[in-house]
Coordinates of C-alpha atoms in Angstrom, one line a residue:
M1058 CA -34.4 12.2 44.3
K1059 CA -33.1 9.1 44.7
A1060 CA -28.9 9.0 45.5
I1061 CA -26.1 6.6 46.2
R1062 CA -25.0 8.5 49.2
C1063 CA -21.7 7.2 50.6
K1064 CA -22.7 8.3 55.1
T1065 CA -19.4 6.4 56.5
Y1066 CA -15.9 5.7 54.7
G1067 CA -15.8 2.0 54.3
P1068 CA -16.7 -1.1 51.0
P1069 CA -18.6 -0.8 48.4
S1070 CA -21.2 -3.0 50.5
S1071 CA -21.5 0.5 53.2
L1072 CA -23.3 2.3 50.5
V1073 CA -27.3 3.5 50.6
L1074 CA -29.7 4.2 47.7
E1075 CA -32.0 7.1 49.5
E1076 CA -33.9 9.9 48.8
V1077 CA -32.1 13.5 48.6
E1078 CA -33.1 16.9 48.3
N1079 CA -33.6 18.2 44.5
L1080 CA -30.7 20.2 42.6
K1081 CA -30.5 23.9 41.5
P1082 CA -27.7 24.7 39.3
K1083 CA -26.0 28.4 39.8
A1084 CA -24.4 30.6 37.7
K1085 CA -22.3 28.4 34.9
E1086 CA -23.7 25.0 36.0
V1087 CA -26.0 22.6 34.5
L1088 CA -28.8 20.4 36.2
V1089 CA -28.7 17.5 34.3
E1090 CA -31.2 14.1 34.6
V1091 CA -28.7 11.1 34.7
K1092 CA -29.4 8.3 32.3
A1093 CA -26.0 6.0 33.0
C1094 CA -22.9 6.8 35.2
G1095 CA -19.2 5.6 33.9
L1096 CA -17.5 3.4 37.2
N1097 CA -14.1 4.6 37.1
F1098 CA -11.2 3.0 39.8
P1099 CA -11.4 6.0 41.8
D1100 CA -14.6 6.0 42.8
T1101 CA -13.6 2.4 45.0
L1102 CA -11.0 5.0 46.4
I1103 CA -13.2 7.8 47.3
I1104 CA -16.0 5.9 49.6
Q1105 CA -13.0 4.7 51.5
G1106 CA -11.4 8.0 52.2
L1107 CA -8.4 6.7 49.8
Y1108 CA -8.2 9.6 46.8
Q1109 CA -6.4 12.4 46.5
F1110 CA -9.9 14.5 47.7
K1111 CA -12.0 13.5 50.2
P1112 CA -16.0 14.8 49.8
E1113 CA -17.7 16.2 53.2
L1114 CA -19.4 13.2 54.2
P1115 CA -22.4 12.5 53.6
F1116 CA -21.9 12.9 49.7
T1117 CA -22.7 10.6 46.6
P1118 CA -19.8 9.4 44.8
G1119 CA -19.8 9.1 40.8
S1120 CA -17.7 11.1 37.8
D1121 CA -18.6 10.3 34.3
V1122 CA -22.4 11.2 33.7
A1123 CA -24.5 11.3 30.8
G1124 CA -28.0 12.4 30.5
I1125 CA -30.2 15.3 29.3
V1126 CA -30.3 18.8 30.6
K1127 CA -32.8 19.8 32.9
E1128 CA -32.3 23.6 33.8
I1129 CA -29.0 25.3 33.1
G1130 CA -27.9 28.4 35.2
E1131 CA -27.0 32.2 34.3
G1132 CA -24.3 32.0 31.7
V1133 CA -24.7 29.0 30.0
S1134 CA -25.1 29.2 26.2
H1135 CA -23.7 26.4 24.2
L1136 CA -26.5 24.3 26.1
K1137 CA -30.2 23.7 26.0
V1138 CA -32.9 22.4 28.5
G1139 CA -33.9 19.2 26.8
Q1140 CA -30.5 18.0 25.0
E1141 CA -28.6 15.5 25.4
V1142 CA -25.2 15.7 27.1
F1143 CA -21.9 14.0 28.6
G1144 CA -19.9 15.4 31.0
F1145 CA -17.7 14.9 34.3
V1146 CA -17.7 16.2 38.0
A1147 CA -15.7 15.3 41.0
H1148 CA -18.5 13.2 42.3
G1149 CA -22.4 13.3 42.4
A1150 CA -23.4 11.2 39.3
L1151 CA -24.9 8.4 41.1
A1152 CA -28.0 9.8 41.4
E1153 CA -30.9 10.7 39.2
E1154 CA -29.7 14.5 39.2
V1155 CA -26.4 16.1 39.1
I1156 CA -24.9 19.3 38.6
V1157 CA -22.2 19.6 36.2
P1158 CA -19.6 22.5 35.7
A1159 CA -20.8 24.2 32.4
N1160 CA -16.9 23.6 31.1
A1161 CA -17.7 20.2 32.0
C1162 CA -20.9 19.4 30.0
F1163 CA -21.0 18.8 26.6
P1164 CA -23.6 18.0 23.7
K1165 CA -23.5 14.3 22.6
P1166 CA -23.4 13.1 19.7
P1167 CA -25.9 11.5 18.4
Q1168 CA -24.4 8.1 17.2
M1169 CA -23.4 7.3 20.7
D1170 CA -26.1 5.9 23.3
F1171 CA -25.9 7.0 27.0
P1172 CA -23.8 4.2 28.0
T1173 CA -21.3 4.6 25.7
A1174 CA -20.9 8.4 26.3
A1175 CA -20.9 7.7 30.2
S1176 CA -18.2 5.1 29.7
F1177 CA -16.0 7.7 27.3
L1178 CA -15.0 11.3 29.0
M1179 CA -12.7 9.7 32.1
A1180 CA -11.4 7.1 30.4
Y1181 CA -10.4 8.5 27.1
G1182 CA -9.7 12.1 28.3
T1183 CA -7.4 10.7 31.0
S1184 CA -5.2 8.3 28.6
Y1185 CA -5.3 11.1 25.6
H1186 CA -3.8 13.7 27.8
A1187 CA -1.3 11.3 29.6
L1188 CA 0.2 10.3 26.0
K1189 CA -0.2 13.6 24.1
D1190 CA 0.2 15.8 26.8
R1191 CA 2.7 14.4 28.9
G1192 CA 4.0 11.7 27.6
R1193 CA 4.8 13.2 23.9
L1194 CA 4.1 10.0 22.3
A1195 CA 5.4 10.1 18.8
E1196 CA 4.6 7.6 15.7
G1197 CA 7.2 4.5 15.7
E1198 CA 7.4 4.7 19.8
T1199 CA 6.8 1.8 21.9
L1200 CA 4.5 1.9 24.9
L1201 CA 3.5 -0.2 27.7
V1202 CA 0.6 0.0 29.4
L1203 CA 0.2 -1.8 32.7
G1204 CA -3.4 -2.7 33.9
A1205 CA -4.0 -2.8 30.4
S1206 CA -7.3 -4.5 30.2
G1207 CA -9.0 -1.7 32.7
G1208 CA -10.7 1.2 31.6
V1209 CA -7.8 4.2 31.4
G1210 CA -5.5 1.2 30.5
L1211 CA -7.5 -0.4 27.7
A1212 CA -8.2 3.0 26.0
A1213 CA -4.7 4.2 26.3
V1214 CA -3.8 0.8 24.1
E1215 CA -6.3 1.5 21.7
L1216 CA -4.9 5.3 21.5
G1217 CA -2.0 4.4 21.4
K1218 CA -2.2 2.4 18.2
L1219 CA -4.1 5.0 16.7
M1220 CA -1.0 7.8 17.5
G1221 CA 1.2 5.7 15.7
A1222 CA 3.1 3.5 18.2
K1223 CA 4.3 -0.2 19.0
V1224 CA 1.7 -1.1 22.1
I1225 CA 2.5 -3.8 24.5
A1226 CA -0.1 -4.3 26.9
A1227 CA 0.1 -5.9 30.3
A1228 CA -1.7 -7.2 32.4
S1229 CA -2.5 -10.3 34.8
T1230 CA -5.1 -13.0 32.6
D1231 CA -4.8 -14.1 29.0
E1232 CA -8.4 -13.5 29.4
K1233 CA -7.5 -9.9 29.8
L1234 CA -4.7 -9.9 27.3
A1235 CA -6.8 -11.1 24.8
L1236 CA -9.1 -8.7 24.8
C1237 CA -6.0 -5.9 24.4
T1238 CA -5.0 -7.8 21.4
E1239 CA -8.8 -7.0 20.0
Y1240 CA -7.8 -3.6 20.8
G1241 CA -4.7 -3.4 18.9
A1242 CA -2.0 -4.2 21.0
D1243 CA 1.3 -5.4 19.1
E1244 CA 2.3 -7.7 22.1
T1245 CA 1.4 -9.2 25.3
I1246 CA 2.8 -9.5 29.1
N1247 CA 0.9 -11.6 31.1
Y1248 CA 2.8 -10.6 34.8
A1249 CA 1.3 -13.4 36.7
T1250 CA 3.1 -15.8 34.5
Q1251 CA 5.7 -14.1 33.0
D1252 CA 9.1 -12.2 34.3
L1253 CA 8.0 -8.2 33.5
K1254 CA 11.6 -7.6 33.2
S1255 CA 12.7 -10.1 31.1
T1256 CA 10.1 -10.2 28.7
I1257 CA 10.2 -6.3 28.3
K1258 CA 13.9 -6.9 27.6
E1259 CA 13.0 -9.6 24.6
L1260 CA 10.1 -7.4 22.8
T1261 CA 12.3 -4.4 22.7
E1262 CA 15.4 -6.6 21.8
G1263 CA 17.4 -4.9 24.9
K1264 CA 16.4 -1.0 23.7
G1265 CA 13.4 -1.0 26.1
V1266 CA 10.1 0.9 25.7
D1267 CA 10.0 4.6 25.3
V1268 CA 7.2 5.4 27.1
V1269 CA 5.5 3.6 30.3
Y1270 CA 1.5 4.2 31.3
D1271 CA 1.1 3.3 35.1
P1272 CA -2.6 3.1 36.0
V1273 CA -1.7 0.2 38.4
G1274 CA 1.3 1.7 41.0
G1275 CA 2.3 -1.7 43.2
Q1276 CA 5.2 -4.5 42.7
Y1277 CA 5.6 -3.8 38.5
S1278 CA 6.2 0.2 38.7
E1279 CA 9.7 -0.2 39.7
T1280 CA 10.4 -2.9 37.6
A1281 CA 8.5 -1.1 34.3
L1282 CA 10.5 1.8 34.8
R1283 CA 13.8 -0.1 34.9
G1284 CA 12.2 -1.4 31.5
V1285 CA 12.4 2.0 29.9
S1286 CA 15.0 3.4 27.0
R1287 CA 17.1 6.2 27.0
N1288 CA 15.4 9.9 27.4
G1289 CA 12.0 7.5 28.1
R1290 CA 8.9 8.9 29.9
F1291 CA 7.1 7.0 32.8
L1292 CA 3.5 8.2 32.9
V1293 CA 2.3 8.4 36.7
V1294 CA -1.7 7.5 35.8
G1295 CA -2.8 6.0 39.5
F1296 CA -2.1 3.1 42.0
A1297 CA -5.0 0.6 41.6
A1298 CA -3.2 -1.8 43.3
G1299 CA -3.1 -0.2 46.4
D1300 CA 0.4 0.8 47.5
I1301 CA 2.2 3.7 45.9
P1302 CA 5.6 2.3 45.0
K1303 CA 8.7 4.1 46.0
I1304 CA 11.0 4.4 43.1
P1305 CA 14.9 4.7 43.7
L1306 CA 15.8 8.0 42.2
N1307 CA 19.2 6.6 40.2
L1308 CA 17.2 5.1 38.3
P1309 CA 16.0 8.0 35.6
L1310 CA 19.1 9.6 36.5
L1311 CA 21.0 7.0 34.7
K1312 CA 18.9 6.8 31.8
E1313 CA 18.2 10.9 31.8
A1314 CA 14.5 9.2 32.2
A1315 CA 11.4 11.6 32.8
I1316 CA 9.1 10.2 35.8
V1317 CA 5.5 12.5 34.4
G1318 CA 2.6 12.9 37.3
V1319 CA -0.9 12.6 35.3
F1320 CA -4.5 14.4 36.9
W1321 CA -6.7 15.0 33.9
G1322 CA -9.2 16.4 36.4
A1323 CA -7.0 19.2 37.7
F1324 CA -5.6 19.9 33.8
A1325 CA -9.5 19.6 32.8
M1326 CA -10.3 22.2 35.1
K1327 CA -7.5 24.6 35.2
N1328 CA -7.3 24.1 31.1
P1329 CA -10.6 23.9 30.1
K1330 CA -9.8 25.4 26.1
A1331 CA -7.0 22.6 25.8
N1332 CA -8.7 19.8 27.1
M1333 CA -11.9 21.4 24.4
E1334 CA -9.2 20.6 22.1
N1335 CA -8.5 17.2 23.0
T1336 CA -12.7 16.4 24.1
M1337 CA -12.9 17.8 20.2
T1338 CA -10.5 15.2 18.5
L1339 CA -11.2 12.2 21.0
M1340 CA -15.2 12.8 19.5
K1341 CA -13.8 13.0 16.1
W1342 CA -12.5 10.0 16.1
H1343 CA -15.3 8.0 17.9
A1344 CA -17.4 9.6 14.8
E1345 CA -14.8 7.7 12.3
G1346 CA -15.3 4.7 14.2
K1347 CA -11.4 4.5 15.2
L1348 CA -12.4 4.6 19.3
K1349 CA -15.1 1.7 20.4
P1350 CA -15.4 2.3 24.4
H1351 CA -15.9 -1.4 25.4
I1352 CA -18.6 -2.1 28.4
H1353 CA -17.9 -4.9 30.0
A1354 CA -21.4 -5.0 32.4
I1355 CA -24.7 -2.4 32.8
Y1356 CA -26.0 -2.0 36.1
D1357 CA -29.4 -0.7 37.9
L1358 CA -28.8 2.0 40.5
E1359 CA -29.8 -0.2 42.9
D1360 CA -26.8 -2.5 42.2
T1361 CA -24.6 0.7 42.6
S1362 CA -22.6 -1.6 45.4
K1363 CA -22.4 -5.2 43.8
A1364 CA -20.6 -3.4 40.1
L1365 CA -18.2 -1.1 42.8
E1366 CA -17.3 -4.7 44.2
E1367 CA -16.7 -6.5 40.9
M1368 CA -14.5 -3.2 40.0
T1369 CA -12.6 -3.8 43.5
N1370 CA -11.9 -7.6 42.9
R1371 CA -10.1 -7.0 39.5
K1372 CA -12.8 -8.6 37.6
V1373 CA -13.5 -6.0 35.1
R1374 CA -12.4 -5.4 31.1
G1375 CA -12.9 -2.0 29.9
K1376 CA -15.8 -0.1 31.6
L1377 CA -18.6 -0.3 34.2
I1378 CA -22.0 1.6 33.8
V1379 CA -24.7 2.4 36.1
R1380 CA -28.0 2.4 34.8
V1381 CA -30.2 5.4 36.3

């Protein structure tokens, strides 16, 4: 089978497409014929050796997957050969076949095409876990989303509005913010042209925001934390800016605020029942037309490097899909 391979840590241009051995599922595993793979910002980090996990070289990147069950391992009862599915893996999805853990592989709803299914689980799973389980976002509260036009950011905007919050979307261009408004943002902040601190204060009438969703890190994190209300929650989702900020710990002390880590992948693996409940809720909302993933572009497998370059250069709004 063909697969994108990372043989040495480096930029997207260092990836190669080559033939590798076919795969065989073990117990509680599913072999999926890949039809689409959704790209996520961690994919740009893992190939550089900058992610929390470093697979042994060489490896195949890619986590969000949609396709058709080709073979099932022992102990898998909820799926059958030929069934259309979607799921997630730590890596390996940018290939013609991938092994998916049975508890991370779900029947694909008929109303979802393969690109939509491949854009769904990580973005919405991360954001819903962040807002519901970690941030305890309540109806009527105010949510600030940094990097709001990206895959997880846009999902957070959409979910925050659906959960009854007032949503403030922050991004670096007016074009990105226009998309955020389409997805339910009540207010927007262009942090390339507006002062983040004063604008948060203005938009909340001095009260501050209840929850900050931060998948970006870098220079805006501390400013956003300073903008939380008393008993606010600051959700650490990722570091797309490349810099892990150092936070003065007097800030959460003074406001009795909480800095809360969000690691959906670990949650999904260690709490499969709770993750399944979240996933079923998200699938229900999608079926009702309440969630609509925004697909920025679709690339062919051989053009994966170009797709990841576009993501690295911060040009992507919503999700990028690789078609297999």
